[in-house]
Amino acid sequence: MVRRFLYVVAALIVLGLAAAFAYRLWGVEMIRMAMVPGESFRAQSAIGPDAYRDDRMWLARPALKGNPALWTPAGYRARQQPGGAAVFFLHPTSYLNRAHWNAPLDDREANERAALFLRAQASAFNEAGEIWAPRYRQATFGAFLTDKAAAEQALRLAYGDVLAAFDAFLAEAGPTRPIILAGHSQGALHLTRLLKDRVAGTPLAKRVVAAYVVGWPVSLVTDIGRMGLPACTAPDQRGCVLSWQSFAEPADPTLIREVYDRSTGFDGRPRRGTPMLCTNPLTGTMGGAAPATANLGTLFPNKDLSGATITPGRVPARCDDRGLLLIGSPPDVGPYTLPGNNYHVYDYSLFWANVRADAARRMAAQVTGK
């Protein structure tokens, strides 16, 4: 397990190297040719909550043998006793194959990559509570590079699995336990929809400690009002949403902005020109800036990626007027940045210790009712 430690998601390791190289030479069209499936979308039967009674449907679950979400760097320990928050974590895209629009549940490569994601991302929450992270028929990476109808169909199929897993998670967590919702990239996209469909306007909203919608844009104008929780504006606020997208400077978010500006918000209005939610993970508040000294710890991998250490005080963060999280000069956390100085791969690991402290702080506020 240690040798295969995911400081950098293998999925995005490959993507970061290949995509950056291809982008510089041939641009977006070449990437689309390499990643977008050529087959037609294939409808598949829905999966119900009962299927998620099986441990094999989960990457992480309390008492699951070999649970990757229990990893911690030296100096930190996962929660030792049952209890705390029930954490529902949705991993990012780990299926890069263009053979299908959706990952087969038994795809070994995709599942191994997803488990690696959990070590670098979901592990930040393993002190605040116990983590559930489902396998789901995720849309392949190429679905995010095209406007084909099949791409949206693939995302709907994946979301159906997420809803089934969430219902099973709620049944296991019980009717009163505090809940943390978290995800990254594709997982964060599904999380925004889950908040809108299953949390907004329900008693469940009062149980949510926080929702970490990381690596996916959330419009402050068209989205947040329909997601059932406000944006976090204080470091100890409970029942709120955090979101950020990390870029070193100079930042070129052209690809993200183009997709964002073509999309429609949850209230039916265009997202074009609307500000994105930017939570500063160093302060736990919306907007603002914090120096590197406020960073409690960034994960830095060994040269051979056999492990990682955590080092404080290395990476600053500030939200710009576009809603991007800027981290200053490109930090040397690895070679897997995406075009435009996009540190998407490192959204959690840049601020791992701060995310951990943030979850604990908000959980304490939930318990005390403050």
Coordinates of N, CA and C in Angstrom, one line a residue, residues 81-294:
Q81 N -11.8 5.3 17.6 CA -13.0 4.7 18.1 C -14.1 5.0 17.1
P82 N -15.1 4.1 17.0 CA -16.3 4.4 16.1 C -17.0 5.7 16.6
G83 N -17.7 6.3 15.7 CA -18.4 7.5 16.0 C -17.9 8.7 15.3
G84 N -18.2 9.9 15.8 CA -17.9 11.1 15.1 C -18.9 11.3 14.0
A85 N -18.5 12.1 13.0 CA -19.3 12.4 11.8 C -19.3 11.1 10.9
A86 N -20.4 11.0 10.2 CA -20.5 10.0 9.1 C -20.1 10.8 7.8
V87 N -19.0 10.4 7.2 CA -18.4 11.2 6.1 C -18.7 10.4 4.8
F88 N -19.4 11.1 3.9 CA -19.8 10.5 2.6 C -18.8 11.2 1.6
F89 N -17.9 10.4 1.0 CA -16.9 11.0 0.1 C -17.0 10.4 -1.3
L90 N -17.0 11.3 -2.3 CA -17.1 10.9 -3.7 C -15.8 11.2 -4.4
H91 N -15.2 10.1 -4.8 CA -13.8 10.3 -5.5 C -13.9 10.9 -6.9
P92 N -12.9 11.5 -7.3 CA -12.8 12.1 -8.7 C -12.7 11.0 -9.8
T93 N -12.6 11.4 -11.0 CA -12.5 10.5 -12.1 C -11.3 9.7 -12.1
S94 N -11.4 8.4 -12.1 CA -10.2 7.5 -12.1 C -10.3 6.6 -13.3
Y95 N -11.3 6.7 -14.1 CA -11.4 5.9 -15.3 C -11.1 6.7 -16.5
L96 N -9.9 6.4 -17.2 CA -9.4 7.2 -18.3 C -9.6 6.5 -19.6
N97 N -10.2 5.3 -19.6 CA -10.4 4.5 -20.8 C -11.4 5.1 -21.7
R98 N -11.1 5.1 -23.0 CA -12.1 5.6 -24.0 C -13.0 4.5 -24.6
A99 N -12.8 3.3 -24.0 CA -13.6 2.2 -24.5 C -15.1 2.3 -24.2
H100 N -15.4 2.9 -23.1 CA -16.8 3.0 -22.6 C -17.0 4.4 -22.0
W101 N -18.3 4.8 -22.0 CA -18.6 6.1 -21.5 C -18.7 6.0 -19.9
N102 N -18.9 4.9 -19.4 CA -18.9 4.7 -17.9 C -18.0 3.5 -17.5
A103 N -17.4 3.7 -16.4 CA -16.5 2.7 -15.9 C -17.3 1.5 -15.4
P104 N -16.8 0.3 -15.8 CA -17.4 -0.9 -15.2 C -17.0 -1.0 -13.7
L105 N -17.9 -1.4 -12.9 CA -17.7 -1.4 -11.4 C -16.5 -2.3 -11.1
D106 N -16.2 -3.3 -11.9 CA -15.1 -4.2 -11.6 C -13.8 -3.8 -12.4
D107 N -13.7 -2.6 -12.9 CA -12.5 -2.2 -13.6 C -11.4 -2.1 -12.6
R108 N -10.4 -3.0 -12.6 CA -9.4 -3.0 -11.5 C -8.5 -1.7 -11.6
E109 N -8.1 -1.3 -12.7 CA -7.3 -0.1 -12.8 C -8.0 1.1 -12.3
A110 N -9.3 1.3 -12.6 CA -10.0 2.5 -12.1 C -10.2 2.4 -10.6
N111 N -10.5 1.2 -10.1 CA -10.7 1.1 -8.7 C -9.4 1.3 -7.9
E112 N -8.3 0.8 -8.4 CA -7.0 1.0 -7.7 C -6.7 2.5 -7.7
R113 N -6.9 3.2 -8.8 CA -6.7 4.7 -8.8 C -7.6 5.4 -7.8
A114 N -8.9 5.0 -7.8 CA -9.8 5.6 -6.9 C -9.4 5.4 -5.4
A115 N -8.9 4.2 -5.1 CA -8.4 4.0 -3.8 C -7.2 4.9 -3.4
L116 N -6.4 5.1 -4.4 CA -5.2 6.0 -4.2 C -5.7 7.4 -3.9
F117 N -6.7 7.9 -4.6 CA -7.3 9.2 -4.4 C -7.7 9.3 -2.9
L118 N -8.3 8.3 -2.4 CA -8.8 8.3 -1.0 C -7.7 8.6 0.0
R119 N -6.5 8.0 -0.3 CA -5.4 8.2 0.6 C -5.0 9.6 0.7
A120 N -5.0 10.3 -0.4 CA -4.5 11.7 -0.4 C -5.6 12.7 -0.1
Q121 N -6.9 12.4 -0.3 CA -8.0 13.3 -0.2 C -8.9 13.0 1.0
A122 N -9.6 11.9 0.9 CA -10.6 11.5 1.9 C -9.9 11.3 3.3
S123 N -8.6 11.0 3.3 CA -7.9 10.8 4.6 C -7.9 12.1 5.4
A124 N -8.1 13.2 4.8 CA -8.1 14.5 5.6 C -9.3 14.5 6.6
F125 N -10.3 13.6 6.4 CA -11.5 13.6 7.2 C -11.5 12.4 8.2
N126 N -10.4 11.6 8.3 CA -10.5 10.4 9.1 C -10.3 10.6 10.6
E127 N -10.1 11.9 11.0 CA -10.1 12.2 12.4 C -11.5 12.7 12.8
A128 N -12.2 13.4 12.0 CA -13.5 14.0 12.3 C -14.6 12.9 12.4
G129 N -14.4 11.8 11.7 CA -15.4 10.8 11.7 C -15.0 9.5 10.9
E130 N -16.0 8.7 10.5 CA -15.8 7.5 9.8 C -16.2 7.7 8.3
I131 N -15.5 7.1 7.4 CA -15.7 7.5 6.0 C -16.3 6.4 5.2
W132 N -17.3 6.7 4.4 CA -17.9 5.9 3.4 C -17.6 6.5 2.0
A133 N -17.0 5.7 1.1 CA -16.7 6.1 -0.2 C -17.2 5.0 -1.2
P134 N -18.2 5.2 -2.0 CA -18.7 4.2 -2.8 C -18.0 4.0 -4.2
R135 N -18.0 2.8 -4.7 CA -17.7 2.6 -6.1 C -18.9 3.1 -6.9
Y136 N -18.7 3.7 -8.0 CA -19.9 4.1 -8.8 C -19.4 4.0 -10.3
R137 N -20.4 3.9 -11.2 CA -20.1 3.8 -12.6 C -19.8 5.2 -13.1
Q138 N -18.7 5.7 -12.7 CA -18.3 7.1 -13.1 C -18.2 7.3 -14.6
A139 N -18.5 8.5 -15.0 CA -18.2 8.9 -16.4 C -16.8 8.9 -16.7
T140 N -16.4 8.4 -17.8 CA -15.0 8.5 -18.2 C -14.5 9.9 -18.4
F141 N -13.2 10.1 -18.3 CA -12.6 11.4 -18.3 C -13.0 12.2 -19.6
G142 N -13.1 11.5 -20.7 CA -13.5 12.1 -22.0 C -14.8 12.7 -22.0
A143 N -15.7 12.3 -21.1 CA -17.0 12.9 -21.0 C -17.0 14.4 -20.7
F144 N -15.9 14.9 -20.1 CA -15.8 16.3 -19.7 C -15.1 17.1 -20.9
L145 N -14.9 16.4 -22.0 CA -14.2 17.1 -23.1 C -15.1 17.3 -24.3
T146 N -16.4 17.0 -24.2 CA -17.2 17.0 -25.3 C -18.6 17.5 -25.0
D147 N -19.3 18.0 -26.0 CA -20.7 18.4 -25.8 C -21.7 17.3 -26.3
K148 N -21.2 16.1 -26.6 CA -22.0 15.0 -27.1 C -23.1 14.7 -26.0
A149 N -24.3 14.3 -26.5 CA -25.4 13.9 -25.6 C -24.9 12.7 -24.7
A150 N -24.1 11.9 -25.3 CA -23.7 10.7 -24.6 C -22.9 11.1 -23.3
A151 N -22.3 12.2 -23.3 CA -21.5 12.6 -22.1 C -22.5 12.9 -20.9
E152 N -23.6 13.6 -21.2 CA -24.5 13.9 -20.2 C -25.2 12.6 -19.7
Q153 N -25.5 11.7 -20.7 CA -26.1 10.5 -20.3 C -25.2 9.7 -19.4
A154 N -23.9 9.7 -19.6 CA -22.9 9.0 -18.8 C -22.9 9.6 -17.4
L155 N -23.0 10.9 -17.3 CA -23.0 11.5 -16.0 C -24.3 11.2 -15.2
R156 N -25.4 11.2 -15.9 CA -26.6 10.8 -15.3 C -26.6 9.4 -14.7
L157 N -26.0 8.5 -15.5 CA -25.9 7.1 -15.0 C -25.0 7.0 -13.7
A158 N -23.9 7.8 -13.8 CA -23.0 7.8 -12.6 C -23.8 8.4 -11.4
Y159 N -24.5 9.4 -11.6 CA -25.3 10.1 -10.5 C -26.3 9.2 -9.9
G160 N -26.9 8.3 -10.7 CA -27.9 7.4 -10.2 C -27.3 6.4 -9.2
D161 N -26.0 6.0 -9.5 CA -25.3 5.2 -8.5 C -25.0 5.9 -7.3
V162 N -24.6 7.2 -7.4 CA -24.3 8.0 -6.2 C -25.5 8.1 -5.3
L163 N -26.7 8.3 -5.9 CA -27.9 8.5 -5.1 C -28.2 7.2 -4.4
A164 N -28.1 6.0 -5.1 CA -28.3 4.7 -4.4 C -27.3 4.5 -3.2
A165 N -26.1 4.9 -3.5 CA -25.1 4.7 -2.4 C -25.4 5.6 -1.2
F166 N -25.8 6.8 -1.6 CA -26.2 7.8 -0.5 C -27.3 7.3 0.4
D167 N -28.3 6.7 -0.3 CA -29.4 6.2 0.5 C -29.0 5.1 1.4
A168 N -28.1 4.2 0.9 CA -27.5 3.1 1.8 C -26.7 3.7 2.9
F169 N -25.9 4.7 2.6 CA -25.1 5.4 3.6 C -26.0 6.0 4.7
L170 N -27.1 6.7 4.4 CA -27.9 7.2 5.4 C -28.5 6.2 6.3
A171 N -28.9 5.0 5.7 CA -29.5 3.9 6.5 C -28.5 3.4 7.5
E172 N -27.2 3.3 7.1 CA -26.2 2.9 8.0 C -25.8 3.9 9.1
A173 N -25.8 5.2 8.6 CA -25.4 6.2 9.6 C -26.4 6.5 10.7
G174 N -27.7 6.2 10.4 CA -28.7 6.4 11.4 C -29.3 7.7 11.2
P175 N -30.4 8.0 12.0 CA -31.2 9.2 11.8 C -30.7 10.5 12.5
T176 N -29.7 10.4 13.3 CA -29.3 11.6 14.1 C -27.8 12.0 13.9
R177 N -27.0 11.1 13.4 CA -25.6 11.3 13.3 C -25.2 12.5 12.4
P178 N -24.3 13.4 12.9 CA -23.8 14.5 12.0 C -23.2 13.9 10.7
I179 N -23.3 14.7 9.6 CA -22.8 14.2 8.3 C -21.9 15.2 7.7
I180 N -20.8 14.7 7.2 CA -19.9 15.6 6.3 C -20.0 15.0 4.9
L181 N -20.2 15.9 4.0 CA -20.2 15.5 2.6 C -19.0 16.1 1.9
A182 N -18.3 15.3 1.1 CA -17.1 15.8 0.5 C -16.8 15.0 -0.8
G183 N -16.1 15.7 -1.7 CA -15.8 15.1 -3.0 C -14.8 15.9 -3.8
H184 N -14.4 15.4 -4.9 CA -13.4 16.2 -5.7 C -13.7 15.9 -7.2
S185 N -13.7 17.0 -8.0 CA -13.8 16.9 -9.4 C -15.1 16.3 -9.8
Q186 N -15.2 15.2 -10.5 CA -16.4 14.6 -10.9 C -17.2 14.3 -9.6
G187 N -16.6 13.8 -8.6 CA -17.3 13.6 -7.3 C -17.9 14.8 -6.8
A188 N -17.3 16.0 -6.9 CA -17.8 17.2 -6.4 C -19.0 17.6 -7.3
L189 N -19.0 17.4 -8.6 CA -20.1 17.7 -9.5 C -21.3 16.9 -9.0
H190 N -21.2 15.6 -8.8 CA -22.3 14.8 -8.3 C -22.8 15.3 -6.9
L191 N -21.8 15.8 -6.1 CA -22.2 16.3 -4.8 C -23.1 17.5 -4.9
T192 N -22.8 18.4 -5.8 CA -23.7 19.6 -6.0 C -25.1 19.2 -6.3
R193 N -25.2 18.2 -7.1 CA -26.6 17.7 -7.5 C -27.3 17.0 -6.3
L194 N -26.5 16.3 -5.6 CA -27.0 15.6 -4.4 C -27.5 16.6 -3.4
L195 N -26.8 17.6 -3.2 CA -27.2 18.7 -2.3 C -28.5 19.3 -2.7
K196 N -28.6 19.6 -4.0 CA -29.9 20.2 -4.6 C -31.1 19.2 -4.4
D197 N -30.8 17.9 -4.7 CA -31.9 17.0 -4.8 C -32.3 16.3 -3.5
R198 N -31.3 16.1 -2.6 CA -31.6 15.3 -1.4 C -31.4 16.0 -0.1
V199 N -30.8 17.2 -0.1 CA -30.5 17.9 1.1 C -31.3 19.2 1.2
A200 N -31.4 20.0 0.2 CA -32.1 21.3 0.2 C -33.5 21.1 0.6
G201 N -33.9 21.9 1.6 CA -35.3 21.9 2.0 C -35.8 20.7 2.8
T202 N -34.8 19.9 3.3 CA -35.2 18.7 4.1 C -34.6 18.8 5.5
P203 N -35.1 18.0 6.4 CA -34.5 17.9 7.8 C -33.0 17.5 7.8
L204 N -32.6 16.8 6.7 CA -31.2 16.4 6.6 C -30.2 17.5 6.6
A205 N -30.6 18.7 6.1 CA -29.8 19.8 6.0 C -29.2 20.2 7.4
K206 N -30.0 20.0 8.4 CA -29.6 20.4 9.8 C -28.5 19.5 10.3
R207 N -28.4 18.3 9.7 CA -27.3 17.4 10.2 C -26.0 17.5 9.5
V208 N -26.0 18.3 8.4 CA -24.8 18.4 7.6 C -23.8 19.4 8.3
V209 N -22.6 18.9 8.7 CA -21.6 19.7 9.3 C -21.0 20.7 8.3
A210 N -20.7 20.2 7.1 CA -20.2 21.0 6.0 C -20.2 20.1 4.7
A211 N -20.2 20.8 3.6 CA -20.1 20.1 2.3 C -18.8 20.7 1.6
Y212 N -17.9 19.8 1.3 CA -16.6 20.2 0.7 C -16.7 19.9 -0.8
V213 N -17.1 20.9 -1.6 CA -17.3 20.7 -3.0 C -16.1 21.2 -3.7
V214 N -15.0 20.4 -3.8 CA -13.7 20.9 -4.1 C -13.4 20.5 -5.6
G215 N -12.8 21.4 -6.3 CA -12.4 21.1 -7.7 C -13.5 21.1 -8.7
W216 N -14.6 21.8 -8.4 CA -15.7 21.9 -9.3 C -16.4 23.3 -9.1
P217 N -16.6 24.1 -10.1 CA -17.1 25.4 -9.9 C -18.6 25.5 -9.5
V218 N -18.8 26.4 -8.5 CA -20.2 26.6 -8.0 C -20.5 28.1 -8.1
S219 N -21.5 28.4 -8.8 CA -21.9 29.8 -9.0 C -22.6 30.4 -7.8
L220 N -22.1 31.5 -7.4 CA -22.7 32.2 -6.2 C -24.1 32.7 -6.6
V221 N -24.3 32.9 -7.9 CA -25.6 33.5 -8.3 C -26.6 32.5 -8.7
T222 N -26.2 31.4 -9.4 CA -27.2 30.5 -10.0 C -27.3 29.2 -9.3
D223 N -26.3 28.8 -8.4 CA -26.2 27.5 -7.8 C -26.5 27.4 -6.3
I224 N -25.7 28.2 -5.6 CA -25.6 28.1 -4.2 C -27.0 28.2 -3.5
G225 N -27.9 29.0 -4.0 CA -29.2 29.2 -3.5 C -30.1 27.9 -3.6
R226 N -29.8 27.1 -4.5 CA -30.6 25.8 -4.7 C -29.9 24.6 -4.1
M227 N -28.8 24.8 -3.5 CA -28.1 23.6 -2.9 C -28.4 23.4 -1.4
G228 N -29.2 24.2 -0.8 CA -29.7 24.0 0.5 C -28.9 24.4 1.6
L229 N -27.6 24.8 1.4 CA -26.7 25.3 2.4 C -26.0 26.6 1.9
P230 N -25.8 27.5 2.7 CA -25.1 28.7 2.3 C -23.6 28.5 2.2
A231 N -22.9 29.4 1.5 CA -21.4 29.4 1.5 C -20.9 29.6 2.9
C232 N -19.8 29.0 3.2 CA -19.1 29.2 4.5 C -18.5 30.6 4.5
T233 N -18.8 31.4 5.5 CA -18.2 32.7 5.7 C -17.5 32.9 7.0
A234 N -17.5 31.9 7.8 CA -16.7 31.9 9.1 C -16.1 30.5 9.3
P235 N -14.9 30.5 9.9 CA -14.1 29.3 10.1 C -14.8 28.2 11.0
D236 N -15.7 28.6 11.8 CA -16.4 27.7 12.7 C -17.9 27.5 12.4
Q237 N -18.3 28.0 11.2 CA -19.7 27.9 10.8 C -20.0 26.5 10.4
R238 N -21.1 26.0 10.8 CA -21.6 24.7 10.4 C -22.7 24.7 9.4
G239 N -22.9 23.7 8.7 CA -24.0 23.6 7.7 C -23.8 24.6 6.6
C240 N -22.6 24.5 6.0 CA -22.3 25.4 4.9 C -21.4 24.7 3.8
V241 N -21.2 25.4 2.7 CA -20.5 24.8 1.5 C -19.1 25.5 1.4
L242 N -18.1 24.6 1.1 CA -16.8 25.1 0.8 C -16.4 24.6 -0.6
S243 N -15.7 25.5 -1.4 CA -15.3 25.1 -2.7 C -14.1 25.9 -3.2
W244 N -13.2 25.3 -3.8 CA -12.1 26.0 -4.4 C -11.4 25.3 -5.6
Q245 N -10.8 26.0 -6.4 CA -10.0 25.5 -7.6 C -8.7 26.1 -7.6
S246 N -7.6 25.3 -7.5 CA -6.3 25.9 -7.2 C -5.5 26.1 -8.5
F247 N -4.9 27.3 -8.6 CA -4.1 27.7 -9.7 C -2.8 28.4 -9.2
A248 N -1.7 28.1 -9.8 CA -0.5 28.9 -9.5 C -0.5 30.1 -10.5
E249 N 0.4 31.0 -10.3 CA 0.4 32.2 -11.1 C 1.6 32.2 -12.1
P250 N 1.4 32.7 -13.3 CA 0.2 33.3 -13.8 C -0.8 32.2 -14.2
A251 N -2.1 32.4 -13.8 CA -3.1 31.4 -14.0 C -3.8 31.7 -15.4
D252 N -4.1 30.6 -16.1 CA -4.9 30.6 -17.3 C -6.0 29.6 -17.2
P253 N -7.2 30.1 -16.7 CA -8.3 29.2 -16.5 C -9.3 29.1 -17.7
T254 N -8.7 29.4 -18.9 CA -9.5 29.5 -20.1 C -10.4 28.3 -20.3
L255 N -9.9 27.1 -20.2 CA -10.6 25.9 -20.5 C -11.8 25.7 -19.5
I256 N -11.5 26.0 -18.2 CA -12.6 25.9 -17.2 C -13.7 27.0 -17.4
R257 N -13.2 28.2 -17.7 CA -14.2 29.3 -17.9 C -15.1 29.1 -19.1
E258 N -14.5 28.5 -20.2 CA -15.3 28.2 -21.4 C -16.4 27.3 -21.1
V259 N -16.1 26.2 -20.4 CA -17.1 25.2 -20.0 C -18.2 25.8 -19.1
Y260 N -17.7 26.6 -18.1 CA -18.5 27.2 -17.1 C -19.5 28.2 -17.8
D261 N -19.0 29.0 -18.7 CA -19.8 30.0 -19.3 C -20.8 29.5 -20.3
R262 N -20.6 28.2 -20.7 CA -21.6 27.6 -21.6 C -22.7 26.9 -20.8
S263 N -22.5 26.8 -19.5 CA -23.4 25.9 -18.7 C -24.6 26.7 -18.1
T264 N -25.6 26.0 -17.7 CA -26.8 26.6 -17.0 C -26.8 26.2 -15.6
G265 N -27.1 27.2 -14.7 CA -27.1 27.0 -13.3 C -28.3 26.2 -12.8
F266 N -28.3 25.9 -11.5 CA -29.4 25.2 -11.0 C -30.8 25.9 -10.9
D267 N -30.7 27.3 -11.1 CA -31.9 28.0 -11.1 C -32.4 28.3 -12.5
G268 N -31.7 27.7 -13.5 CA -32.2 27.8 -14.9 C -31.6 29.0 -15.6
R269 N -30.8 29.8 -15.0 CA -30.1 30.9 -15.6 C -28.7 30.5 -16.0
P270 N -28.2 31.2 -17.1 CA -26.8 30.9 -17.5 C -25.8 31.3 -16.4
R271 N -24.8 30.5 -16.3 CA -23.7 30.8 -15.3 C -22.7 31.8 -15.9
R272 N -22.8 32.1 -17.1 CA -21.8 33.0 -17.8 C -21.7 34.3 -17.0
G273 N -20.5 34.7 -16.7 CA -20.2 35.9 -16.0 C -20.5 36.0 -14.6
T274 N -21.0 34.9 -14.0 CA -21.3 34.9 -12.5 C -20.1 34.5 -11.7
P275 N -19.9 35.1 -10.6 CA -18.7 34.7 -9.8 C -18.8 33.3 -9.2
M276 N -17.7 32.6 -9.1 CA -17.6 31.3 -8.6 C -17.3 31.4 -7.1
L277 N -17.9 30.4 -6.3 CA -17.5 30.4 -4.9 C -16.1 30.0 -4.7
C278 N -15.4 30.8 -3.9 CA -14.0 30.5 -3.6 C -13.8 30.6 -2.1
T279 N -13.6 29.4 -1.5 CA -13.3 29.3 -0.1 C -11.8 29.3 0.1
N280 N -11.3 30.1 0.9 CA -9.8 30.0 1.2 C -9.6 28.9 2.2
P281 N -9.0 27.8 1.8 CA -8.9 26.7 2.8 C -7.9 27.0 4.0
L282 N -7.2 28.0 3.8 CA -6.3 28.4 4.9 C -7.0 29.2 6.0
T283 N -8.1 29.8 5.7 CA -8.9 30.5 6.7 C -10.2 29.9 7.0
G284 N -10.7 29.1 6.1 CA -12.1 28.6 6.2 C -13.2 29.6 5.9
T285 N -12.8 30.7 5.3 CA -13.8 31.7 5.0 C -13.9 31.9 3.5
M286 N -14.9 32.6 3.0 CA -15.1 32.9 1.6 C -14.2 34.1 1.2
G287 N -13.4 34.0 0.2 CA -12.6 35.0 -0.3 C -11.4 35.3 0.6
G288 N -10.7 36.4 0.3 CA -9.6 36.8 1.1 C -8.3 36.1 0.8
A289 N -7.3 36.5 1.5 CA -5.9 36.0 1.3 C -5.3 35.5 2.6
A290 N -4.4 34.6 2.5 CA -3.6 34.1 3.7 C -2.2 33.8 3.3
P291 N -1.2 34.1 4.1 CA 0.2 33.8 3.8 C 0.5 32.4 4.0
A292 N 1.6 32.0 3.5 CA 2.1 30.6 3.6 C 2.2 30.1 5.0
T293 N 2.5 31.1 5.9 CA 2.6 30.7 7.3 C 1.3 30.2 7.9
A294 N 0.2 30.5 7.3 CA -1.1 30.0 7.7 C -1.4 28.6 7.3

